Each structure stands twice: as structure tokens, then as C-alpha cells.
PDB file of C-alpha atoms in Angstrom:
ATOM      1  CA  UNK A  16     155.967 127.444 105.836  1.00 71.00           C
ATOM      2  CA  UNK A  17     153.363 124.854 106.663  1.00 83.00           C
ATOM      3  CA  UNK A  18     150.076 125.822 105.091  1.00 89.00           C
ATOM      4  CA  UNK A  19     146.987 123.665 105.176  1.00 93.00           C
ATOM      5  CA  UNK A  20     143.901 124.545 103.195  1.00 95.00           C
ATOM      6  CA  UNK A  21     140.352 123.319 103.455  1.00 96.00           C
ATOM      7  CA  UNK A  22     137.573 123.492 100.934  1.00 96.00           C
ATOM      8  CA  UNK A  23     134.846 124.539 101.176  1.00 96.00           C
ATOM      9  CA  UNK A  24     135.021 126.978 104.065  1.00 94.00           C
ATOM     10  CA  UNK A  25     131.236 127.078 104.362  1.00 95.00           C
ATOM     11  CA  UNK A  26     128.582 124.641 103.259  1.00 96.00           C
ATOM     12  CA  UNK A  27     124.827 124.613 103.737  1.00 96.00           C
ATOM     13  CA  UNK A  28     122.977 121.504 102.641  1.00 95.00           C
ATOM     14  CA  UNK A  29     119.663 119.751 102.984  1.00 96.00           C
ATOM     15  CA  UNK A  30     119.189 116.855 105.336  1.00 96.00           C
ATOM     16  CA  UNK A  31     120.003 113.537 103.666  1.00 96.00           C
ATOM     17  CA  UNK A  32     122.624 114.834 101.276  1.00 96.00           C
ATOM     18  CA  UNK A  33     126.328 114.049 101.362  1.00 97.00           C
ATOM     19  CA  UNK A  34     129.039 116.631 101.771  1.00 97.00           C
ATOM     20  CA  UNK A  35     132.711 116.273 100.871  1.00 97.00           C
ATOM     21  CA  UNK A  36     135.386 118.358 102.585  1.00 97.00           C
ATOM     22  CA  UNK A  37     138.925 118.518 101.221  1.00 97.00           C
ATOM     23  CA  UNK A  38     142.059 119.072 103.250  1.00 96.00           C
ATOM     24  CA  UNK A  39     145.314 119.867 101.467  1.00 95.00           C
ATOM     25  CA  UNK A  40     148.831 120.496 102.670  1.00 93.00           C
ATOM     26  CA  UNK A  41     150.035 123.150 100.242  1.00 93.00           C
ATOM     27  CA  UNK A  42     153.774 123.364 100.809  1.00 89.00           C
ATOM     28  CA  UNK A  43     154.689 120.121 102.505  1.00 89.00           C
ATOM     29  CA  UNK A  44     153.969 116.426 102.416  1.00 89.00           C
ATOM     30  CA  UNK A  45     151.865 115.129 105.277  1.00 88.00           C
ATOM     31  CA  UNK A  46     152.467 111.673 106.685  1.00 80.00           C
ATOM     32  CA  UNK A  47     149.311 111.898 108.699  1.00 89.00           C
ATOM     33  CA  UNK A  48     146.204 114.020 108.631  1.00 93.00           C
ATOM     34  CA  UNK A  49     143.660 114.355 111.392  1.00 94.00           C
ATOM     35  CA  UNK A  50     140.004 115.286 111.331  1.00 96.00           C
ATOM     36  CA  UNK A  51     138.381 117.127 114.226  1.00 94.00           C
ATOM     37  CA  UNK A  52     134.919 118.390 114.989  1.00 94.00           C
ATOM     38  CA  UNK A  53     134.209 121.315 117.242  1.00 91.00           C
ATOM     39  CA  UNK A  54     130.826 122.418 118.549  1.00 89.00           C
ATOM     40  CA  UNK A  55     130.349 126.012 119.754  1.00 84.00           C
ATOM     41  CA  UNK A  56     132.339 126.835 122.875  1.00 80.00           C
ATOM     42  CA  UNK A  57     133.598 123.277 123.164  1.00 83.00           C
ATOM     43  CA  UNK A  58     137.023 121.785 122.707  1.00 83.00           C
ATOM     44  CA  UNK A  59     138.349 120.028 119.636  1.00 87.00           C
ATOM     45  CA  UNK A  60     137.151 116.463 119.324  1.00 90.00           C
ATOM     46  CA  UNK A  61     139.319 114.112 117.328  1.00 91.00           C
ATOM     47  CA  UNK A  62     137.252 112.093 114.887  1.00 95.00           C
ATOM     48  CA  UNK A  63     139.838 110.102 112.991  1.00 94.00           C
ATOM     49  CA  UNK A  64     143.461 109.754 112.014  1.00 92.00           C
ATOM     50  CA  UNK A  65     144.260 109.335 108.350  1.00 90.00           C
ATOM     51  CA  UNK A  66     147.475 107.917 106.928  1.00 86.00           C
ATOM     52  CA  UNK A  67     148.214 108.062 103.238  1.00 82.00           C
ATOM     53  CA  UNK A  68     147.400 104.825 101.476  1.00 80.00           C
ATOM     54  CA  UNK A  69     145.798 103.098 104.438  1.00 83.00           C
ATOM     55  CA  UNK A  70     142.438 103.015 106.162  1.00 87.00           C
ATOM     56  CA  UNK A  71     141.634 105.735 108.632  1.00 91.00           C
ATOM     57  CA  UNK A  72     141.574 105.028 112.343  1.00 92.00           C
ATOM     58  CA  UNK A  73     138.374 106.274 113.928  1.00 95.00           C
ATOM     59  CA  UNK A  74     137.902 107.383 117.510  1.00 92.00           C
ATOM     60  CA  UNK A  75     135.400 105.626 119.685  1.00 92.00           C
ATOM     61  CA  UNK A  76     131.857 106.718 118.957  1.00 93.00           C
ATOM     62  CA  UNK A  77     132.576 108.018 115.458  1.00 94.00           C
ATOM     63  CA  UNK A  78     130.705 106.101 112.758  1.00 93.00           C
ATOM     64  CA  UNK A  79     133.108 105.176 109.996  1.00 92.00           C
ATOM     65  CA  UNK A  80     130.290 104.511 107.536  1.00 94.00           C
ATOM     66  CA  UNK A  81     128.905 107.969 108.101  1.00 96.00           C
ATOM     67  CA  UNK A  82     132.193 109.856 108.040  1.00 96.00           C
ATOM     68  CA  UNK A  83     134.152 108.486 105.113  1.00 95.00           C
ATOM     69  CA  UNK A  84     137.808 109.413 104.979  1.00 94.00           C
ATOM     70  CA  UNK A  85     140.046 109.020 101.963  1.00 90.00           C
ATOM     71  CA  UNK A  86     143.736 109.883 102.070  1.00 88.00           C
ATOM     72  CA  UNK A  87     144.719 109.466  98.453  1.00 82.00           C
ATOM     73  CA  UNK A  88     148.067 111.253  98.497  1.00 89.00           C
ATOM     74  CA  UNK A  89     150.596 112.852 100.805  1.00 89.00           C
ATOM     75  CA  UNK A  90     148.928 116.209 100.284  1.00 92.00           C
ATOM     76  CA  UNK A  91     145.213 115.439 100.206  1.00 93.00           C
ATOM     77  CA  UNK A  92     142.667 113.928 102.560  1.00 94.00           C
ATOM     78  CA  UNK A  93     138.911 114.108 102.167  1.00 95.00           C
ATOM     79  CA  UNK A  94     136.090 113.722 104.668  1.00 97.00           C
ATOM     80  CA  UNK A  95     132.648 112.871 103.337  1.00 97.00           C
ATOM     81  CA  UNK A  96     129.699 113.288 105.647  1.00 97.00           C
ATOM     82  CA  UNK A  97     127.139 110.892 104.228  1.00 96.00           C
ATOM     83  CA  UNK A  98     123.402 111.425 104.632  1.00 96.00           C
ATOM     84  CA  UNK A  99     123.981 114.508 106.712  1.00 96.00           C
ATOM     85  CA  UNK A 100     121.478 115.454 109.410  1.00 96.00           C
ATOM     86  CA  UNK A 101     121.057 118.663 111.416  1.00 96.00           C
ATOM     87  CA  UNK A 102     122.974 117.175 114.338  1.00 95.00           C
ATOM     88  CA  UNK A 103     126.012 116.903 112.057  1.00 96.00           C
ATOM     89  CA  UNK A 104     126.127 120.693 111.813  1.00 96.00           C
ATOM     90  CA  UNK A 105     129.483 121.666 113.237  1.00 95.00           C
ATOM     91  CA  UNK A 106     132.902 123.139 112.562  1.00 95.00           C
ATOM     92  CA  UNK A 107     135.114 120.507 110.920  1.00 96.00           C
ATOM     93  CA  UNK A 108     138.847 121.092 111.089  1.00 95.00           C
ATOM     94  CA  UNK A 109     141.660 119.084 109.593  1.00 95.00           C
ATOM     95  CA  UNK A 110     145.292 119.139 110.576  1.00 94.00           C
ATOM     96  CA  UNK A 111     148.404 117.695 108.998  1.00 92.00           C
ATOM     97  CA  UNK A 112     151.701 116.484 110.318  1.00 88.00           C
ATOM     98  CA  UNK A 113     154.763 117.051 108.196  1.00 82.00           C
ATOM     99  CA  UNK A 114     156.800 114.191 106.748  1.00 73.00           C
ATOM    100  CA  UNK A 115     160.509 114.499 107.499  1.00 67.00           C
ATOM    101  CA  UNK A 116     161.932 117.631 109.050  1.00 60.00           C
ATOM    102  CA  UNK A 117     163.196 118.147 112.570  1.00 61.00           C
ATOM    103  CA  UNK A 118     161.818 115.952 115.322  1.00 59.00           C
ATOM    104  CA  UNK A 119     159.705 118.697 116.891  1.00 61.00           C
ATOM    105  CA  UNK A 120     158.179 119.507 113.550  1.00 64.00           C
ATOM    106  CA  UNK A 121     157.199 115.899 113.002  1.00 63.00           C
ATOM    107  CA  UNK A 122     154.965 116.146 116.057  1.00 71.00           C
ATOM    108  CA  UNK A 123     153.486 119.557 115.306  1.00 82.00           C
ATOM    109  CA  UNK A 124     150.051 119.543 113.774  1.00 87.00           C
ATOM    110  CA  UNK A 125     149.234 122.362 111.374  1.00 90.00           C
ATOM    111  CA  UNK A 126     145.569 123.164 111.118  1.00 92.00           C
ATOM    112  CA  UNK A 127     143.455 124.077 108.152  1.00 94.00           C
ATOM    113  CA  UNK A 128     141.077 127.040 108.437  1.00 93.00           C
ATOM    114  CA  UNK A 129     138.079 124.805 109.068  1.00 94.00           C
ATOM    115  CA  UNK A 130     134.801 124.093 107.303  1.00 96.00           C
ATOM    116  CA  UNK A 131     131.547 125.217 108.816  1.00 95.00           C
ATOM    117  CA  UNK A 132     128.735 122.795 107.952  1.00 96.00           C
ATOM    118  CA  UNK A 133     125.080 123.663 108.398  1.00 96.00           C
ATOM    119  CA  UNK A 134     122.524 120.968 107.660  1.00 96.00           C
ATOM    120  CA  UNK A 135     118.955 122.186 107.291  1.00 96.00           C
TER     121      UNK A 135
ATOM    122  CA  UNK B  15     144.281 107.617 131.562  1.00 70.00           C
ATOM    123  CA  UNK B  16     145.011 110.787 129.682  1.00 81.00           C
ATOM    124  CA  UNK B  17     144.280 114.048 131.430  1.00 90.00           C
ATOM    125  CA  UNK B  18     145.141 117.630 130.584  1.00 94.00           C
ATOM    126  CA  UNK B  19     143.889 120.414 132.837  1.00 95.00           C
ATOM    127  CA  UNK B  20     143.861 124.127 132.275  1.00 97.00           C
ATOM    128  CA  UNK B  21     141.627 126.889 133.622  1.00 97.00           C
ATOM    129  CA  UNK B  22     138.432 127.468 131.710  1.00 95.00           C
ATOM    130  CA  UNK B  23     138.511 131.247 131.663  1.00 96.00           C
ATOM    131  CA  UNK B  24     140.837 134.109 132.497  1.00 98.00           C
ATOM    132  CA  UNK B  25     140.525 137.865 132.233  1.00 97.00           C
ATOM    133  CA  UNK B  26     143.192 140.538 132.044  1.00 97.00           C
ATOM    134  CA  UNK B  27     143.666 144.125 130.945  1.00 97.00           C
ATOM    135  CA  UNK B  28     145.648 145.571 128.080  1.00 97.00           C
ATOM    136  CA  UNK B  29     149.345 145.888 128.789  1.00 97.00           C
ATOM    137  CA  UNK B  30     149.266 143.336 131.590  1.00 97.00           C
ATOM    138  CA  UNK B  31     150.988 139.966 131.867  1.00 97.00           C
ATOM    139  CA  UNK B  32     149.007 136.751 132.136  1.00 98.00           C
ATOM    140  CA  UNK B  33     150.117 133.202 132.821  1.00 98.00           C
ATOM    141  CA  UNK B  34     147.999 130.265 131.654  1.00 98.00           C
ATOM    142  CA  UNK B  35     148.824 127.036 133.448  1.00 98.00           C
ATOM    143  CA  UNK B  36     148.487 123.508 132.173  1.00 98.00           C
ATOM    144  CA  UNK B  37     149.015 120.242 134.016  1.00 98.00           C
ATOM    145  CA  UNK B  38     149.051 116.907 132.311  1.00 96.00           C
ATOM    146  CA  UNK B  39     149.046 113.206 133.055  1.00 94.00           C
ATOM    147  CA  UNK B  40     149.521 111.140 129.931  1.00 90.00           C
ATOM    148  CA  UNK B  41     150.786 107.665 129.170  1.00 87.00           C
ATOM    149  CA  UNK B  42     153.426 109.032 126.800  1.00 86.00           C
ATOM    150  CA  UNK B  43     155.117 112.346 126.232  1.00 90.00           C
ATOM    151  CA  UNK B  44     156.767 113.706 123.145  1.00 88.00           C
ATOM    152  CA  UNK B  45     156.433 117.429 123.682  1.00 92.00           C
ATOM    153  CA  UNK B  46     154.027 120.060 124.960  1.00 95.00           C
ATOM    154  CA  UNK B  47     152.301 122.367 122.506  1.00 94.00           C
ATOM    155  CA  UNK B  48     150.392 125.605 122.856  1.00 96.00           C
ATOM    156  CA  UNK B  49     147.911 126.728 120.236  1.00 95.00           C
ATOM    157  CA  UNK B  50     145.855 129.905 119.943  1.00 96.00           C
ATOM    158  CA  UNK B  51     142.327 129.746 118.616  1.00 93.00           C
ATOM    159  CA  UNK B  52     140.241 132.825 117.871  1.00 93.00           C
ATOM    160  CA  UNK B  53     136.482 132.411 117.884  1.00 88.00           C
ATOM    161  CA  UNK B  54     135.261 130.757 114.703  1.00 84.00           C
ATOM    162  CA  UNK B  55     138.751 130.021 113.451  1.00 88.00           C
ATOM    163  CA  UNK B  56     141.076 127.038 113.484  1.00 88.00           C
ATOM    164  CA  UNK B  57     143.952 126.776 115.987  1.00 91.00           C
ATOM    165  CA  UNK B  58     147.322 128.263 115.141  1.00 92.00           C
ATOM    166  CA  UNK B  59     150.591 126.901 116.491  1.00 91.00           C
ATOM    167  CA  UNK B  60     152.298 129.041 119.148  1.00 94.00           C
ATOM    168  CA  UNK B  61     155.018 127.012 120.808  1.00 93.00           C
ATOM    169  CA  UNK B  62     156.583 123.638 121.464  1.00 92.00           C
ATOM    170  CA  UNK B  63     158.553 122.474 124.519  1.00 94.00           C
ATOM    171  CA  UNK B  64     160.153 119.079 124.846  1.00 92.00           C
ATOM    172  CA  UNK B  65     162.944 119.927 127.308  1.00 93.00           C
ATOM    173  CA  UNK B  66     162.515 121.549 130.710  1.00 96.00           C
ATOM    174  CA  UNK B  67     162.818 125.283 130.814  1.00 96.00           C
ATOM    175  CA  UNK B  68     161.550 128.461 129.258  1.00 96.00           C
ATOM    176  CA  UNK B  69     161.214 129.138 125.555  1.00 93.00           C
ATOM    177  CA  UNK B  70     160.728 132.777 124.640  1.00 94.00           C
ATOM    178  CA  UNK B  71     159.216 133.966 121.397  1.00 89.00           C
ATOM    179  CA  UNK B  72     158.465 137.655 121.342  1.00 93.00           C
ATOM    180  CA  UNK B  73     155.628 138.529 123.705  1.00 96.00           C
ATOM    181  CA  UNK B  74     154.875 134.859 124.292  1.00 96.00           C
ATOM    182  CA  UNK B  75     156.915 132.449 126.401  1.00 97.00           C
ATOM    183  CA  UNK B  76     156.271 128.847 127.296  1.00 97.00           C
ATOM    184  CA  UNK B  77     157.665 126.863 130.188  1.00 98.00           C
ATOM    185  CA  UNK B  78     157.858 123.133 130.809  1.00 98.00           C
ATOM    186  CA  UNK B  79     158.627 120.958 133.817  1.00 97.00           C
ATOM    187  CA  UNK B  80     158.403 117.325 132.795  1.00 96.00           C
ATOM    188  CA  UNK B  81     158.931 116.001 136.309  1.00 95.00           C
ATOM    189  CA  UNK B  82     155.923 117.985 137.519  1.00 96.00           C
ATOM    190  CA  UNK B  83     153.796 117.437 134.434  1.00 96.00           C
ATOM    191  CA  UNK B  84     153.374 121.176 134.214  1.00 97.00           C
ATOM    192  CA  UNK B  85     153.578 123.900 131.631  1.00 98.00           C
ATOM    193  CA  UNK B  86     152.567 127.509 131.358  1.00 98.00           C
ATOM    194  CA  UNK B  87     152.118 130.023 128.595  1.00 98.00           C
ATOM    195  CA  UNK B  88     153.126 133.574 129.507  1.00 98.00           C
ATOM    196  CA  UNK B  89     151.713 136.453 127.530  1.00 98.00           C
ATOM    197  CA  UNK B  90     153.270 139.886 128.043  1.00 97.00           C
ATOM    198  CA  UNK B  91     152.118 143.355 127.026  1.00 97.00           C
ATOM    199  CA  UNK B  92     148.643 142.053 126.395  1.00 98.00           C
ATOM    200  CA  UNK B  93     146.721 143.407 123.451  1.00 97.00           C
ATOM    201  CA  UNK B  94     143.023 143.222 122.660  1.00 97.00           C
ATOM    202  CA  UNK B  95     143.791 140.876 119.773  1.00 96.00           C
ATOM    203  CA  UNK B  96     145.148 138.345 122.288  1.00 97.00           C
ATOM    204  CA  UNK B  97     141.578 137.606 123.345  1.00 97.00           C
ATOM    205  CA  UNK B  98     141.226 133.994 122.263  1.00 97.00           C
ATOM    206  CA  UNK B  99     141.230 130.426 123.502  1.00 96.00           C
ATOM    207  CA  UNK B 100     144.614 128.953 124.336  1.00 97.00           C
ATOM    208  CA  UNK B 101     144.936 125.209 123.951  1.00 96.00           C
ATOM    209  CA  UNK B 102     147.502 123.103 125.735  1.00 96.00           C
ATOM    210  CA  UNK B 103     148.301 119.820 123.960  1.00 94.00           C
ATOM    211  CA  UNK B 104     150.582 116.864 124.612  1.00 93.00           C
ATOM    212  CA  UNK B 105     152.305 115.046 121.784  1.00 88.00           C
ATOM    213  CA  UNK B 106     152.733 111.300 121.806  1.00 83.00           C
ATOM    214  CA  UNK B 107     154.861 109.695 119.146  1.00 75.00           C
ATOM    215  CA  UNK B 108     152.815 108.354 116.268  1.00 71.00           C
ATOM    216  CA  UNK B 109     149.441 109.549 117.492  1.00 79.00           C
ATOM    217  CA  UNK B 110     147.337 112.680 117.430  1.00 84.00           C
ATOM    218  CA  UNK B 111     147.963 115.462 119.900  1.00 88.00           C
ATOM    219  CA  UNK B 112     145.908 115.259 123.063  1.00 88.00           C
ATOM    220  CA  UNK B 113     144.258 118.604 123.646  1.00 90.00           C
ATOM    221  CA  UNK B 114     143.090 120.219 126.835  1.00 92.00           C
ATOM    222  CA  UNK B 115     139.717 121.936 126.796  1.00 91.00           C
ATOM    223  CA  UNK B 116     141.272 125.329 126.343  1.00 94.00           C
ATOM    224  CA  UNK B 117     141.444 128.533 128.334  1.00 97.00           C
ATOM    225  CA  UNK B 118     139.375 131.453 127.094  1.00 96.00           C
ATOM    226  CA  UNK B 119     141.287 134.674 127.684  1.00 98.00           C
ATOM    227  CA  UNK B 120     139.411 137.960 127.621  1.00 97.00           C
ATOM    228  CA  UNK B 121     141.494 141.126 127.392  1.00 97.00           C
ATOM    229  CA  UNK B 122     139.783 144.376 128.251  1.00 96.00           C
ATOM    230  CA  UNK B 123     140.904 147.969 127.847  1.00 92.00           C
TER     231      UNK B 123
END
């Protein structure tokens, strides 16, 4: 299998607080993890690409100081939304790409179940 | 630039067959993916094509023509639970998948 988990699944916080979201690949090692944001009825928007042991690569327009990404191991990446504001309320989804395996599988991204963030 | 086009919405009835088209123009190509996403949930992997032709997997089939930059996802014997968004995505070696905006399929009885 290729199972990716995210924690928490739901978070409600006050404006100005920081929120940490964990993304774990449960039964495989992930060379690369990706973080997406999705607003209602809109498509997935890639925020950043995270490689284990190196700095994340952020997409244009995504503030790296606001969205801190740490990829400490081949099975764990974290996204911290610092000083969250209501406009950061969204559905945050991570995905992971498997290390090794057949060539097609190395390209496939397996998604976590997502984290719904509501900032009051 | 990178461009992936697919229809925004489609409707169909239970038991019918529906074909969701996707055209792409990307700087690189390392496979064409289809994902299904139910409302409020994360996408789930459906299929992968890297060679031209049809790949069949149960009620779902996916087709690719690299020369035409074209793919389709074929859903047979539609069920209500197939109501979802279907995302076409292009893989490029070493980078994230490039997603289309998705096609919202509504299946009615």
C-alpha cells in the first residue's frame, strides 16, 4: 500500500496563533513531500515541495516565513502556519512520492486525507 | 508555459458511460495521472498512463495519446458514488505533478 496520514484533520484557532500540521507516510519512505492548499470549489494549489534533509522549495507567492516546512525524515514532513489569520483558513493537503519502486510509482503522488484549518 | 485543460462540469445518469477529456501542453512529460476527489476529501489515485493506448481497470479506463497531448478517463456503469471531481495531472521528472482544474461530475438517478 501507500498510505499517507495527516494530523490533525481539523483545527480551529484564534487569529495570531501558530498551527502545526504533520504529514506522515505510514508504509513507505517518501523522497519528496508536497504541500497543497485548496479553497472551496477551487483546484489544488501547490505551496511547496519538501525534500528530506534540505530546505523546501516554495511556489511563487507563498511566504516561506509564514508557512514553515520541516522535512526531518523520510516519513515525516510538517507545515507550520505562523501567526495565522482568517484568510489562511483553507484545506491543507500533503502528498508523498515513494522512494524506489517502479518508475511509474516514483512519479505517483499519494495524498493524505487533508487538514481543514479555520482561523477565527 | 504549462497548460492542462479539462471541462469544468459534466452530468450523467446512473448506469451510463461518461468520458472526461484532458488536453495538455507542458514543457516535460513523464506520465499522465487521473485522480478522483470527493467533496471535502483529498484526491485518490485512479490511473497512470505513460505509453499511448488504453489502460483498463474495472469500470474505469484511461487513454493517452502523447502525440496529440490528449487523454481521457472513461467511466462505465456509472454509480451515484462516482459523483466527484476528476483531476487530470501531468508528471514531470523530479517535480510536483501539474494538475488541471478538475471536472466535477454529477451522477443523477
